[in-house]
Coordinates of C-alpha atoms and ligand atoms in Angstrom, one line a residue:
Chain G
X1 CA -55.9 12.0 3.9
X2 CA -58.2 14.7 3.0
X3 CA -57.4 15.2 -0.8
X4 CA -56.3 19.2 -0.1
X5 CA -53.1 17.5 2.3
X6 CA -49.4 17.0 1.1
X7 CA -48.3 13.3 1.0
X8 CA -45.9 12.2 3.7
X9 CA -43.3 11.3 0.7
X10 CA -43.8 14.7 -0.8
X11 CA -39.9 16.8 -0.1
X12 CA -41.6 19.8 1.5
X13 CA -38.2 22.2 0.9
X14 CA -39.0 21.3 -3.1
X15 CA -42.5 23.0 -2.4
X16 CA -44.3 25.0 -4.0
X17 CA -43.6 22.3 -6.7
X18 CA -42.5 23.7 -10.4
X19 CA -45.3 22.8 -12.3
X20 CA -47.9 25.5 -14.1
X21 CA -51.0 26.3 -12.2
X22 CA -53.7 23.8 -13.0
X23 CA -51.2 21.0 -14.6
X24 CA -52.2 17.8 -14.7
X25 CA -48.9 16.2 -14.1
X26 CA -48.8 17.9 -10.8
X27 CA -51.8 16.0 -9.4
X28 CA -50.7 12.9 -10.6
X29 CA -48.0 12.9 -8.7
X30 CA -49.6 14.3 -5.8
X31 CA -51.6 10.9 -5.9
X32 CA -48.5 8.8 -6.8
X33 CA -47.5 10.6 -3.7
X34 CA -50.6 9.0 -2.0
X35 CA -50.1 5.4 -3.1
X36 CA -46.3 5.3 -1.9
X37 CA -47.7 6.4 1.3
X38 CA -50.0 4.0 1.5
X39 CA -48.0 1.2 0.6
X40 CA -45.3 2.3 2.9
X41 CA -42.6 2.1 0.2
X42 CA -40.7 5.2 0.4
X43 CA -37.3 4.1 1.5
X44 CA -37.4 0.6 -0.5
X45 CA -38.4 2.4 -3.7
X46 CA -36.2 4.5 -6.4
X47 CA -38.3 7.2 -8.7
X48 CA -36.9 7.5 -11.9
X49 CA -37.8 10.8 -14.3
X50 CA -37.5 11.5 -17.9
X51 CA -36.6 14.7 -19.3
X52 CA -39.9 16.9 -20.4
X53 CA -42.0 18.3 -17.9
X54 CA -41.4 15.2 -15.7
X55 CA -37.8 16.1 -15.0
X56 CA -39.3 19.2 -12.9
X57 CA -40.3 16.5 -10.4
X58 CA -36.3 15.2 -9.8
X59 CA -36.7 16.6 -6.3
X60 CA -40.5 16.2 -5.6
X61 CA -40.5 13.1 -3.4
X62 CA -38.5 12.3 -0.1
X63 CA -37.6 9.2 -2.2
X64 CA -34.1 8.2 -3.7
X65 CA -34.5 9.5 -7.5
X66 CA -32.6 9.6 -10.8
X67 CA -33.5 12.3 -13.4
X68 CA -32.2 10.3 -16.9
X69 CA -32.3 11.4 -20.5
X70 CA -35.2 11.8 -22.5
X71 CA -36.6 8.6 -23.5
X72 CA -34.4 6.7 -21.7
X73 CA -35.9 6.3 -18.3
X74 CA -36.9 2.8 -18.8
X75 CA -33.4 1.3 -19.8
X76 CA -32.1 2.6 -16.6
X77 CA -34.9 1.7 -14.7
X78 CA -34.1 -1.9 -16.0
X79 CA -30.5 -1.9 -15.2
X80 CA -31.5 -1.0 -11.7
X81 CA -33.8 -3.7 -11.0
X82 CA -32.1 -6.3 -12.6
X83 CA -28.8 -5.3 -10.2
X84 CA -31.3 -5.0 -7.3
X85 CA -34.5 -6.7 -7.3
X86 CA -35.7 -6.2 -4.1
X87 CA -35.8 -2.1 -5.0
X88 CA -39.2 -1.4 -5.7
X89 CA -38.7 1.1 -9.7
X90 CA -41.3 3.5 -10.4
X91 CA -40.4 5.0 -13.7
X92 CA -42.3 8.4 -14.9
X93 CA -42.4 9.5 -18.2
X94 CA -44.2 11.8 -20.9
X95 CA -45.6 10.8 -23.7
X96 CA -43.1 11.9 -25.9
X97 CA -40.3 10.2 -23.7
X98 CA -42.5 6.8 -23.9
X99 CA -44.3 7.0 -26.8
X100 CA -41.7 8.3 -29.6
X101 CA -38.4 8.7 -28.8
X102 CA -38.2 6.1 -26.2
X103 CA -40.9 3.9 -27.8
X104 CA -38.4 0.9 -28.6
X105 CA -37.6 0.8 -24.7
X106 CA -41.0 0.5 -23.6
X107 CA -42.0 -2.0 -26.5
X108 CA -39.2 -4.4 -25.4
X109 CA -39.4 -3.6 -21.5
X110 CA -43.3 -4.5 -22.1
X111 CA -42.7 -7.5 -24.2
X112 CA -39.6 -8.7 -21.5
X113 CA -42.4 -8.3 -18.9
X114 CA -39.5 -6.7 -17.0
X115 CA -40.8 -5.8 -13.5
X116 CA -41.0 -2.3 -13.2
X117 CA -44.0 0.3 -13.1
X118 CA -44.1 3.0 -15.7
X119 CA -46.3 5.9 -15.6
X120 CA -46.8 7.8 -18.5
X121 CA -48.4 11.2 -18.5
X122 CA -50.6 11.7 -21.7
X123 CA -51.1 15.0 -22.3
X124 CA -51.3 15.1 -25.9
X125 CA -48.6 17.4 -26.6
X126 CA -44.7 17.8 -26.0
X127 CA -45.3 20.3 -23.3
X128 CA -41.3 21.3 -21.9
X129 CA -40.5 22.3 -25.4
X130 CA -43.3 24.4 -25.8
X131 CA -46.6 22.5 -27.4
X132 CA -45.3 20.5 -30.1
X133 CA -47.3 17.7 -31.7
X134 CA -47.1 14.3 -29.5
X135 CA -48.0 10.9 -30.7
X136 CA -50.9 11.3 -28.4
X137 CA -52.1 14.6 -30.2
X138 CA -56.0 14.5 -31.0
X139 CA -56.5 14.6 -34.8
X140 CA -58.0 18.8 -35.4
X141 CA -55.8 19.3 -32.2
X142 CA -53.8 22.3 -32.9
X143 CA -50.1 22.5 -31.8
X144 CA -47.3 24.9 -32.8
X145 CA -46.0 22.0 -35.1
X146 CA -49.3 21.2 -36.5
X147 CA -50.9 24.8 -36.5
X148 CA -53.5 23.6 -38.7
X149 CA -54.2 20.8 -36.6
X150 CA -53.2 17.3 -36.6
X151 CA -54.5 15.5 -39.6
X152 CA -54.7 11.6 -40.1
X153 CA -51.7 12.2 -42.4
X154 CA -49.7 12.7 -38.9
X155 CA -50.9 9.5 -38.0
X156 CA -53.6 8.4 -35.6
X157 CA -53.8 9.2 -31.7
X158 CA -51.6 6.7 -30.2
X159 CA -53.0 4.3 -27.9
X160 CA -50.4 3.3 -25.8
X161 CA -52.0 0.9 -23.3
X162 CA -54.3 -1.0 -25.3
X163 CA -51.1 -1.7 -27.7
X164 CA -49.3 -3.1 -24.6
X165 CA -52.2 -4.9 -23.4
X166 CA -51.7 -6.8 -26.9
X167 CA -48.0 -7.6 -26.3
X168 CA -47.6 -8.2 -22.7
X169 CA -48.0 -11.4 -21.0
X170 CA -50.8 -11.9 -18.7
X171 CA -49.1 -10.9 -15.7
X172 CA -48.6 -7.4 -16.9
X173 CA -50.9 -4.7 -15.5
X174 CA -51.9 -2.4 -17.7
X175 CA -54.8 0.7 -17.1
X176 CA -55.3 4.2 -18.2
X177 CA -56.4 6.7 -15.4
X178 CA -56.9 10.5 -15.1
X179 CA -55.2 12.8 -13.2
X180 CA -58.9 14.9 -12.1
X181 CA -60.0 11.2 -10.3
X182 CA -58.3 10.7 -7.4
X183 CA -59.3 7.6 -6.0
X184 CA -59.4 5.7 -9.3
X185 CA -55.9 6.8 -10.5
X186 CA -54.7 6.4 -6.6
X187 CA -56.1 2.1 -6.7
X188 CA -54.4 1.7 -10.3
X189 CA -51.3 2.9 -8.8
X190 CA -51.3 0.7 -5.9
X191 CA -52.4 -2.0 -8.0
X192 CA -49.5 -1.6 -10.3
X193 CA -46.9 -1.0 -8.0
X194 CA -48.3 -4.2 -6.1
X195 CA -47.8 -6.2 -9.2
X196 CA -44.0 -5.4 -9.0
X197 CA -43.7 -6.0 -5.7
X198 CA -45.7 -9.2 -5.9
X199 CA -43.2 -10.3 -8.9
X200 CA -45.6 -10.6 -11.5
X201 CA -43.7 -8.2 -13.6
X202 CA -44.4 -5.0 -16.2
X203 CA -46.7 -2.8 -14.9
X204 CA -48.0 0.5 -16.9
X205 CA -50.6 3.1 -16.0
X206 CA -51.1 5.9 -18.6
X207 CA -52.3 9.0 -17.0
X208 CA -54.8 11.8 -19.1
X209 CA -53.3 15.1 -17.7
X210 CA -54.1 18.8 -18.4
X211 CA -51.7 20.9 -19.5
X212 CA -53.2 24.6 -19.8
X213 CA -50.4 26.6 -20.7
X214 CA -49.6 24.5 -24.3
X215 CA -53.6 23.9 -24.5
X216 CA -54.5 27.9 -24.1
X217 CA -57.4 26.7 -21.9
X218 CA -59.1 28.1 -18.7
X219 CA -59.5 25.9 -15.8
X220 CA -63.0 24.6 -17.3
X221 CA -62.3 24.3 -20.9
X222 CA -59.1 22.2 -19.7
X223 CA -61.0 20.0 -17.6
X224 CA -63.4 19.6 -20.2
X225 CA -61.1 18.8 -22.8
X226 CA -59.0 16.2 -20.6
X227 CA -62.1 14.2 -19.3
X228 CA -64.7 14.8 -22.5
X229 CA -62.2 15.4 -26.1
X230 CA -59.7 13.0 -24.4
X231 CA -61.6 10.5 -22.8
X232 CA -63.6 9.7 -25.8
X233 CA -60.5 8.8 -27.6
X234 CA -58.4 7.5 -24.6
X235 CA -60.9 5.1 -22.6
X236 CA -60.4 5.4 -18.7
X237 CA -59.9 2.0 -17.2
X238 CA -57.7 -1.2 -16.4
X239 CA -56.9 -3.1 -19.6
X240 CA -55.1 -6.1 -17.7
X241 CA -55.2 -6.4 -13.8
X242 CA -53.8 -10.0 -12.7
X243 CA -54.9 -9.1 -9.3
X244 CA -58.3 -9.6 -9.4
Chain O
X1 CA -1.4 -17.8 -12.3
X2 CA -1.5 -19.8 -14.9
X3 CA -1.4 -19.3 -18.5
X4 CA -3.9 -19.9 -21.1
X5 CA -4.4 -19.4 -24.6
X6 CA -7.6 -16.9 -25.2
X7 CA -8.9 -14.8 -27.8
X8 CA -8.7 -11.3 -26.5
X9 CA -12.6 -10.9 -26.2
X10 CA -12.3 -14.1 -23.6
X11 CA -9.8 -12.7 -22.2
X12 CA -11.4 -9.0 -21.7
X13 CA -14.2 -11.2 -19.9
X14 CA -11.9 -13.0 -17.4
X15 CA -10.1 -9.4 -17.1
X16 CA -13.9 -8.4 -16.1
X17 CA -14.8 -11.1 -13.6
X18 CA -11.4 -10.7 -12.1
X19 CA -12.3 -6.9 -11.3
X20 CA -15.6 -7.8 -9.3
X21 CA -17.8 -6.9 -12.6
X22 CA -21.1 -8.5 -11.8
X23 CA -23.1 -7.4 -14.7
X24 CA -22.5 -6.7 -18.7
X25 CA -25.8 -5.1 -20.6
X26 CA -25.0 -5.5 -24.5
X27 CA -26.4 -5.3 -27.9
X28 CA -24.4 -7.5 -30.6
X29 CA -21.9 -5.7 -32.9
X30 CA -18.8 -6.9 -34.6
X31 CA -15.9 -6.8 -33.1
X32 CA -17.1 -7.0 -29.7
X33 CA -20.1 -9.5 -29.9
X34 CA -17.8 -12.1 -28.7
X35 CA -17.4 -10.1 -25.1
X36 CA -21.2 -10.3 -24.7
X37 CA -21.4 -13.8 -25.7
X38 CA -18.4 -15.4 -23.5
X39 CA -20.1 -13.1 -20.5
X40 CA -23.5 -14.7 -21.3
X41 CA -21.3 -18.0 -20.8
X42 CA -20.2 -17.2 -17.8
X43 CA -23.4 -15.6 -16.3
X44 CA -25.0 -19.1 -16.9
X45 CA -22.8 -20.7 -15.1
X46 CA -22.9 -18.1 -12.0
X47 CA -25.8 -16.6 -10.8
X48 CA -24.1 -14.1 -9.2
X49 CA -23.1 -12.5 -12.8
X50 CA -26.0 -11.1 -14.7
X51 CA -26.5 -10.2 -18.2
X52 CA -28.7 -7.9 -19.9
X53 CA -29.3 -8.1 -23.9
X54 CA -31.4 -5.0 -24.7
X55 CA -33.0 -3.6 -27.4
X56 CA -30.1 -1.5 -28.5
X57 CA -27.0 0.2 -27.3
X58 CA -28.9 3.2 -26.0
X59 CA -30.9 0.9 -23.8
X60 CA -27.3 -1.0 -22.8
X61 CA -26.0 2.4 -21.7
X62 CA -28.5 3.2 -19.8
X63 CA -28.9 -0.2 -18.3
X64 CA -25.6 -0.2 -17.3
X65 CA -26.1 3.2 -15.5
X66 CA -29.1 1.8 -13.6
X67 CA -27.2 -1.1 -12.3
X68 CA -24.5 1.4 -10.9
X69 CA -26.5 3.5 -9.5
X70 CA -27.6 0.4 -7.5
X71 CA -24.1 -0.2 -6.7
X72 CA -23.1 -2.9 -8.9
X73 CA -19.9 -3.1 -10.9
X74 CA -21.8 -3.2 -14.4
X75 CA -20.0 -2.7 -18.1
X76 CA -20.7 -2.7 -21.4
X77 CA -18.9 -3.4 -24.6
X78 CA -19.6 -1.8 -28.4
X79 CA -18.1 -0.4 -31.7
X80 CA -18.6 1.6 -34.2
X81 CA -22.3 2.6 -35.1
X82 CA -23.2 1.3 -31.3
X83 CA -20.3 3.4 -29.7
X84 CA -22.3 6.4 -31.5
X85 CA -25.4 5.5 -29.8
X86 CA -24.3 4.8 -26.5
X87 CA -22.6 8.6 -26.5
X88 CA -25.9 9.4 -25.3
X89 CA -25.5 7.1 -22.2
X90 CA -21.6 8.0 -21.7
X91 CA -22.7 12.0 -21.6
X92 CA -24.7 11.1 -18.8
X93 CA -22.3 9.3 -16.6
X94 CA -19.8 12.4 -17.2
X95 CA -22.5 14.9 -16.0
X96 CA -23.2 12.4 -12.8
X97 CA -19.4 11.1 -12.7
X98 CA -20.5 7.3 -12.7
X99 CA -18.1 4.8 -13.2
X100 CA -19.0 3.6 -16.1
X101 CA -16.6 1.1 -17.9
X102 CA -17.0 0.0 -21.6
X103 CA -14.7 -2.0 -23.8
X104 CA -15.1 -0.5 -27.4
X105 CA -13.6 -2.3 -29.9
X106 CA -12.8 -0.2 -33.2
X107 CA -14.3 -1.0 -36.4
X108 CA -14.2 1.0 -39.5
X109 CA -16.2 3.9 -40.3
X110 CA -17.7 6.3 -40.7
X111 CA -21.4 4.6 -40.5
X112 CA -21.6 0.8 -40.7
X113 CA -17.7 1.4 -42.2
X114 CA -15.9 -2.0 -42.0
X115 CA -16.4 -4.7 -39.4
X116 CA -13.2 -5.5 -37.6
X117 CA -10.3 -3.2 -37.6
X118 CA -9.7 0.6 -37.3
X119 CA -8.4 3.4 -35.1
X120 CA -11.0 6.1 -36.1
X121 CA -13.4 5.7 -32.9
X122 CA -10.7 7.7 -30.8
X123 CA -12.1 11.1 -31.1
X124 CA -15.6 9.6 -30.3
X125 CA -14.5 7.5 -27.5
X126 CA -12.4 10.1 -25.6
X127 CA -14.2 13.5 -26.6
X128 CA -17.8 12.1 -27.5
X129 CA -21.2 13.6 -26.2
X130 CA -22.1 17.1 -25.6
X131 CA -19.1 17.5 -22.7
X132 CA -15.9 18.3 -22.3
X133 CA -13.9 14.8 -22.6
X134 CA -13.5 14.1 -18.7
X135 CA -13.6 10.4 -19.2
X136 CA -10.5 8.0 -18.8
X137 CA -9.3 6.2 -21.7
X138 CA -7.0 3.3 -21.9
X139 CA -5.6 2.2 -25.6
X140 CA -4.6 -1.2 -25.6
X141 CA -2.5 -3.6 -27.8
X142 CA -3.8 -6.9 -27.3
X143 CA -2.9 -10.1 -25.4
X144 CA -1.9 -10.1 -21.9
X145 CA -2.7 -6.3 -21.8
X146 CA -6.4 -7.0 -22.3
X147 CA -6.5 -8.9 -19.1
X148 CA -4.3 -6.2 -17.1
X149 CA -6.4 -2.9 -18.3
X150 CA -9.7 -5.0 -18.1
X151 CA -9.1 -5.4 -14.4
X152 CA -7.7 -1.9 -14.1
X153 CA -10.6 -0.1 -16.1
X154 CA -12.9 -1.1 -13.1
X155 CA -10.5 0.1 -10.4
X156 CA -10.0 3.1 -12.0
X157 CA -13.5 3.9 -12.8
X158 CA -14.9 3.0 -9.3
X159 CA -11.7 4.9 -7.5
X160 CA -12.1 8.0 -9.2
X161 CA -15.6 8.0 -10.4
X162 CA -15.2 9.2 -14.5
X163 CA -16.5 7.1 -17.3
X164 CA -13.9 4.6 -18.2
X165 CA -12.8 3.0 -21.5
X166 CA -10.8 0.2 -22.9
X167 CA -10.0 1.3 -26.2
X168 CA -9.2 -1.9 -28.5
X169 CA -10.2 -3.4 -31.8
X170 CA -11.0 -6.7 -34.1
X171 CA -7.4 -7.7 -34.3
X172 CA -7.0 -7.2 -30.6
X173 CA -10.5 -9.3 -29.9
X174 CA -10.3 -11.3 -32.1
X175 CA -6.6 -13.0 -31.8
X176 CA -5.8 -15.9 -29.4
X177 CA -2.7 -15.6 -27.7
X178 CA -1.1 -16.8 -24.4
X179 CA -2.5 -14.9 -21.3
X180 CA -0.9 -15.1 -17.7
X181 CA -4.2 -15.5 -15.9
X182 CA -3.9 -14.1 -12.3
X183 CA -5.9 -13.0 -9.3
X184 CA -5.3 -8.9 -8.8
X185 CA -4.4 -10.0 -5.3
X186 CA -1.4 -12.0 -6.4
X187 CA 0.0 -8.7 -7.7
X188 CA -0.8 -6.6 -5.1
X189 CA -3.7 -4.7 -7.0
X190 CA -6.3 -3.9 -4.5
X191 CA -10.0 -4.1 -5.8
X192 CA -11.9 -0.9 -5.2
X193 CA -15.2 -1.8 -4.0
X194 CA -18.6 -0.4 -5.4
X195 CA -20.7 2.0 -3.8
X196 CA -24.7 2.7 -4.5
X197 CA -25.7 5.7 -5.3
X198 CA -29.2 5.2 -4.9
X199 CA -30.5 3.3 -1.6
X200 CA -27.2 3.4 -0.5
X201 CA -27.8 1.3 3.2
X202 CA -24.9 3.4 4.5
X203 CA -26.9 6.9 4.2
X204 CA -27.8 8.6 7.2
X205 CA -31.8 7.6 8.2
X206 CA -34.3 9.9 7.0
X207 CA -32.3 11.1 3.7
X208 CA -33.0 10.9 0.8
X209 CA -30.5 11.4 -2.9
X210 CA -31.5 13.3 -5.5
X211 CA -29.5 12.9 -8.6
X212 CA -30.3 15.1 -11.7
X213 CA -28.3 16.4 -15.2
X214 CA -30.5 19.3 -15.7
X215 CA -29.5 22.6 -13.9
X216 CA -31.6 25.8 -14.0
X217 CA -28.7 28.3 -13.9
X218 CA -25.6 28.4 -16.8
X219 CA -23.7 29.3 -13.4
X220 CA -24.7 26.2 -11.4
X221 CA -23.4 24.0 -14.6
X222 CA -20.5 25.9 -15.1
X223 CA -19.8 25.4 -11.1
X224 CA -20.1 21.6 -11.4
X225 CA -17.9 21.6 -14.4
X226 CA -15.4 23.7 -13.5
X227 CA -15.1 21.6 -9.9
X228 CA -14.9 18.0 -12.2
X229 CA -12.0 19.3 -14.3
X230 CA -10.4 20.4 -11.2
X231 CA -10.8 16.8 -9.8
X232 CA -9.6 15.2 -13.3
X233 CA -6.5 17.6 -12.9
X234 CA -5.4 16.4 -9.8
X235 CA -6.0 12.5 -10.5
X236 CA -4.4 13.0 -13.7
X237 CA -0.6 12.5 -12.4
X238 CA -1.9 9.0 -10.9
X239 CA -4.3 7.8 -14.0
X240 CA -1.0 8.3 -16.9
X241 CA 0.4 5.8 -18.5
X242 CA 2.4 5.6 -21.6
X243 CA 5.2 3.0 -23.0
X244 CA 8.9 5.2 -23.5
X245 CA 10.9 2.5 -25.9
X246 CA 14.0 3.8 -26.7
X247 CA 13.5 7.3 -27.0
X248 CA 16.5 8.6 -25.1
X249 CA 19.3 8.9 -27.7
X250 CA 16.3 8.5 -30.7
X251 CA 16.7 10.7 -33.5
X252 CA 13.3 10.0 -35.1
X253 CA 10.3 8.8 -32.3
X254 CA 7.6 7.5 -33.4
X255 CA 4.4 8.2 -31.8
X256 CA 1.6 5.0 -32.2
X257 CA -1.1 3.6 -29.9
X258 CA -2.6 0.8 -29.9
X259 CA -1.9 -2.3 -31.9
X260 CA -0.2 0.2 -34.3
X261 CA 2.4 0.7 -31.6
X262 CA 3.1 -3.0 -31.4
X263 CA 3.7 -2.7 -35.4
X264 CA 6.1 0.4 -34.3
X265 CA 7.7 -1.6 -32.1
X266 CA 9.3 -4.3 -33.7
X267 CA 9.8 -1.6 -36.5
X268 CA 12.1 -0.2 -33.9
X269 CA 14.0 -3.4 -33.4
X270 CA 14.8 -3.9 -36.8
X271 CA 15.9 -0.5 -37.4
X272 CA 17.9 -0.3 -34.5
X273 CA 19.7 -3.5 -35.8
X274 CA 20.7 -1.7 -38.5
X275 CA 22.0 1.2 -36.1
X276 CA 19.8 3.8 -37.1
X277 CA 18.5 5.6 -33.8
X278 CA 14.6 5.0 -33.8
X279 CA 12.6 5.2 -30.6
X280 CA 8.6 4.9 -29.9
X281 CA 6.8 7.1 -27.4
X282 CA 3.4 4.8 -26.8
X283 CA 0.5 6.4 -24.9
X284 CA -1.4 4.3 -23.2
X285 CA -4.0 6.7 -21.5
X286 CA -5.2 8.5 -24.2
X287 CA -7.0 10.5 -22.2
X288 CA -5.8 12.0 -20.3
X289 CA -2.7 12.1 -22.6
X290 CA 0.8 11.9 -21.1
X291 CA 1.8 15.7 -22.1
X292 CA 4.9 16.4 -20.7
X293 CA 6.2 13.1 -21.0
X294 CA 5.4 13.2 -24.8
X295 CA 7.3 16.5 -25.0
X296 CA 10.5 15.4 -23.3
X297 CA 10.4 12.7 -25.8
X298 CA 10.2 14.9 -28.8
X299 CA 12.7 17.9 -27.3
X300 CA 15.7 18.5 -29.9
X301 CA 14.8 15.1 -31.9
X302 CA 15.4 15.2 -35.9
X303 CA 12.2 14.1 -36.4
X304 CA 8.3 12.5 -35.3
X305 CA 6.3 9.9 -37.5
X306 CA 3.0 10.2 -36.0
X307 CA 1.4 6.5 -37.4
X308 CA -2.0 5.9 -37.2
X309 CA -5.1 3.5 -38.7
X310 CA -7.1 6.8 -39.2
X311 CA -6.6 9.8 -41.2
X312 CA -5.3 12.5 -38.6
X313 CA -7.6 11.7 -35.0
X314 CA -4.0 10.9 -33.3
X315 CA -1.9 13.3 -35.1
X316 CA -4.6 16.0 -33.9
X317 CA -3.9 14.7 -30.5
X318 CA -0.5 14.6 -30.3
X319 CA 0.2 17.8 -32.3
X320 CA -2.2 19.7 -29.8
X321 CA -0.3 18.2 -26.9
X322 CA 3.3 18.6 -27.9
X323 CA 2.5 22.2 -29.1
X324 CA 5.1 24.6 -29.4
X325 CA 7.6 21.8 -29.6
X326 CA 9.2 22.7 -33.2
X327 CA 10.2 19.2 -34.4
X328 CA 9.7 18.1 -38.0
X329 CA 6.7 16.1 -38.2
X330 CA 6.0 13.5 -40.8
X331 CA 3.0 11.0 -41.0
X332 CA 1.9 7.8 -42.1
X333 CA -2.0 7.4 -41.9
X334 CA -3.9 4.5 -43.3
X335 CA -7.7 4.9 -42.3
X336 CA -9.1 1.7 -41.4
X337 CA -6.3 0.0 -42.5
X338 CA -3.7 -1.9 -40.5
X339 CA 0.0 -1.0 -40.6
X340 CA 2.6 -3.4 -40.9
X341 CA 6.4 -3.0 -39.3
X342 CA 7.6 -3.2 -43.2
X343 CA 5.8 0.4 -43.9
X344 CA 6.9 2.1 -40.6
X345 CA 10.5 0.8 -41.8
X346 CA 10.4 2.3 -45.1
X347 CA 8.9 5.4 -44.0
X348 CA 11.9 6.0 -41.6
X349 CA 14.2 5.2 -44.0
X350 CA 12.9 7.7 -46.5
X351 CA 12.9 10.3 -43.7
X352 CA 16.4 9.6 -42.8
X353 CA 17.1 10.2 -46.3
X354 CA 15.0 13.1 -46.1
X355 CA 12.4 12.2 -48.6
X356 CA 9.6 11.7 -46.5
X357 CA 6.7 14.8 -46.6
X358 CA 6.2 17.2 -43.8
X359 CA 2.8 16.2 -42.3
Ligands
TPP401 C1 -32.5 13.5 -27.1 C2 -33.2 14.6 -26.8 N1 -34.2 15.4 -28.2 C3 -35.0 16.4 -27.7 C4 -34.8 17.1 -26.3 C5 -36.2 18.4 -26.5 N2 -36.8 17.7 -25.4 C6 -36.8 18.4 -24.1 S1 -38.7 17.9 -22.9 C7 -38.9 17.0 -24.6 C8 -40.4 17.0 -25.2 C9 -41.1 16.2 -23.3 O1 -42.3 15.9 -24.1 P1 -43.0 14.8 -23.6 O2 -42.3 13.4 -23.1 O3 -44.5 14.8 -24.1 O4 -43.2 15.8 -21.9 P2 -44.1 16.6 -21.8 O5 -43.0 17.7 -21.4 O6 -45.1 17.1 -22.5 O7 -44.1 16.0 -19.9 C10 -38.0 17.5 -25.6 C11 -38.1 17.1 -27.4 C12 -33.8 16.4 -25.0 N3 -33.9 16.9 -24.3 N4 -33.1 15.5 -25.8
SF4_402 S1 -46.3 23.0 -19.7 FE1 -48.1 22.0 -19.2 S2 -47.3 19.7 -18.5 FE2 -45.8 21.3 -18.2 S3 -45.8 22.1 -16.2 FE3 -47.0 23.3 -17.5 S4 -49.1 22.7 -17.5 FE4 -47.7 21.2 -16.8

């Protein structure tokens, strides 16, 4: 598929999508659409989304979809999968949803090796509520609740995949991609979802994504912040990949 | 049909299984832990029964919802601080009309409080969450009722698609009693079958289901809620349940629910033996509340005694429902403490001798 075409699994009726121009989440979801098409799982999967800008994707796909509460997407997904193991369950959340308010769920889901696929957007802030400090905010990065920039006293930028790689079984798939690298992220998604389909267990892809609106950046600055500044702190690549 | 000598929590599990429950989620908390343990034992024997011990009650609530979306009859059980955390999930269930079933074993509050008994989770269970209280709540009085209402809760939930609760307490859950175990069909009770919300094989080919809890416009949400409320009101007559015990000729009518109503019933028997005309009105559904019947029960009476193991949660509910009845109201309220028939008898005798305090 040319990178400009829309994925088959996208719901055309809900387009244009509701994300801001230049939003990395929209790109990440387009690539997810492509992965759904290539794996041909549109009718066998459910898509569960958190509250955050992720909620804007509640009608994004022609895929059965449930929008949940902030931080609670993973337990809902785990319950669904337990009840219907043959379904493929993809959960989509922000870094606030996954690393703050729902962190205990992420930790326990990963520890239990629950067979779901989690895609988490790292945009270094709480975007939906207007750009507050997130666990992933970089040191010195300004947010509405860290007006002088994040200080060390507010904690180090949180490295989710690195932590998950420590606590998960060898069967888990853990990776970090970036929404601007189409082919690489597509492969990561496909491997992560395949890990679930093949019955190995938990899979997780963190995606670095631009949020020009809350970063107050133009197109080039957005790309630079994501691809250079963020990628420096959050190295891109596979941390655990059971299917060699 | 057979009689078994069972602990309340075990009775609940047997009722849930008879109702076709397929999955339980939960996090341990007294006095509902044994429900989980008995379910875990059953699930270990029967691969058709699933069990998830989650990391907390928010997870238990949302995992239950996940299972329900998949079309599985799932339930949970919790109490006190766990009930507080679960309101997050119940609020979503109310928003999306999901047939959650929860057994709430009331314990003392606020906070960690005490671990066995109270009637202080009435507000939370009936009206918790940031919604309108579109929930169905049965208040049981122990023993056989735990079996009967466990079955009923699943049927009500899946028939009407409102979150459904069985409100118990630790006395009920931990007391052993003789219970008649039957299959619902033996009593002509038809079991309502579940249907999936997502990945429903019956849905039209090429269509997809999108379920959300967030609305863009105020009016959009208002329209949804008005429609839900209309449906709730329409089904209310089919759901309402109460026990009317000698209120017809009574001069004083006791209002009590749950296990306190069982004590009140003994008090009524004893007072009637002495020739005193006392009756009991016991709502079994606290939400919706049997309003008309309650009003009938208090009309032209000398007085009403509202008694509860709380500082007035039930009193507020009764008063708002019987308004504008002007029957004098007396109360016997003991937060987080049981109420003995003797105390009720004493209070009634005071009222007869006009020494009781108006509430
Ligand atoms: C329980 C609860 N607390 C707070 C909120 C308000 N809220 C909505 S979205 C959000 C932050 C979302 O941030 P993140 O998960 O990083 O997603 P993003 O918007 O950045 O995509 C918050 C705090 C909420 N909806 N629910
Ligand atoms: S606020 Fe940021 S994350 Fe949210 S849609 Fe806009 S650009 Fe995307």
